[in-house]
Amino acid sequence: MKTHLRTVRLELAEPLRISRSTMTARDAVWLGVEHEGVTGYGEAVSSVYYGLDADTLARLISAVRLERFADPESALRNLPCGGVPAAVTAAVESALLDLMGKRDGVPVHRLVGTPTSFRVPTARTIGITSLAHAAAEARRLAASGFEILKVKAGSSDSEDDVERVRVIRDAAPRTRLLLDPNGAWSVAEAERLLPRFAALGVEAVEQPLTPGDPDALGALAEKSPLPVIADEDAVSLADVRRLAGRVQGVNVKLAKCGGVHAALRIAEAIEGSGTDLMLGCLTASTLGLAPAVHLADRARWTDLDGHLLLAHDPWDGIGGADGFVQASIRPGLGVEEVAAHEDVA
């Protein structure tokens, strides 16, 4: 098999502020794997939180040395399970699954056990922003068809967070609301704030507590008036097994857990435990989100809007602009590059 890498810059349509940072762009590394005239693609995006820049991602993807394998099946069987960042494994696996699906004429969701295509609602994120802008965004998104809005919280003034949720609720009264402080609160702050958000109709809260103490998160979930979804405290399968049955949900991101098959192992581990699956994402292109979309029929909550935050998405094929993402019936991931994109020097 032959491989090639390309690094591009993904600019956001507007800055996205969360509790710990503000993001305006991300670098993406695109991997192409060619075998017998067919090419499959995968994407890994840079992350300050996970300490991965584009150069590091490209170096680690190259180090997998896919060229040594005779076919995508043997490469998939021998993907590194440890010692390599999950984002690298996920991108390599994506390219191999895309290649296999294109070669065999079947979409990825069929390769992993779902025989028919499906369409599911996705949440759309509203960052920490002014009340007026948050309200305007909520009205616009609801009018576009979004049924679920995810509101970022964790600003320096908790009253600002409460008011932002209030104006979003007033602007889009029929939408479901999720809340995500990205680990900004102490236990005392969470216990004080969560009843107020519950009273505003918030459906669930992601990672309210500073990550690093999953036992505290589990204890909070036992008495929280809102379902608690672990995110930063639920990275690996071992993390999820520790939290299964203690929190109401886990947010699985392929770049965090290691790809499609790692996500399927997590879904199997929590089945019947009382902990539900949420599928999340990093800000990325359609190429980066497509593998997760092919798993979205398994999730209670789907938050696959990273491509919708971009000024220009250079790939197409999963939808989302109307509030719904769809697993394509086209072979492989079902995505295609739609425009030339600026390479990063």
mmCIF file of C-alpha atoms in Angstrom, residues 12 14-25 48 128:
data_model
loop_
_atom_site.group_PDB
_atom_site.id
_atom_site.type_symbol
_atom_site.label_atom_id
_atom_site.label_comp_id
_atom_site.label_asym_id
_atom_site.label_seq_id
_atom_site.Cartn_x
_atom_site.Cartn_y
_atom_site.Cartn_z
ATOM 1 C CA LEU A 12 -13.486 28.687 12.090
ATOM 2 C CA GLU A 14 -16.089 32.738 14.269
ATOM 3 C CA PRO A 15 -13.984 32.271 17.419
ATOM 4 C CA LEU A 16 -15.233 29.488 19.687
ATOM 5 C CA ARG A 17 -14.744 30.301 23.353
ATOM 6 C CA ILE A 18 -15.013 27.595 25.989
ATOM 7 C CA SER A 19 -14.063 27.672 29.669
ATOM 8 C CA ARG A 20 -10.363 26.985 29.133
ATOM 9 C CA SER A 21 -9.577 28.578 25.755
ATOM 10 C CA THR A 22 -10.701 30.384 22.617
ATOM 11 C CA MET A 23 -10.117 28.743 19.244
ATOM 12 C CA THR A 24 -10.052 30.392 15.830
ATOM 13 C CA ALA A 25 -8.487 27.649 13.687
ATOM 14 C CA VAL A 48 -3.558 22.070 22.393
ATOM 15 C CA ILE A 128 -19.361 31.489 25.593
#
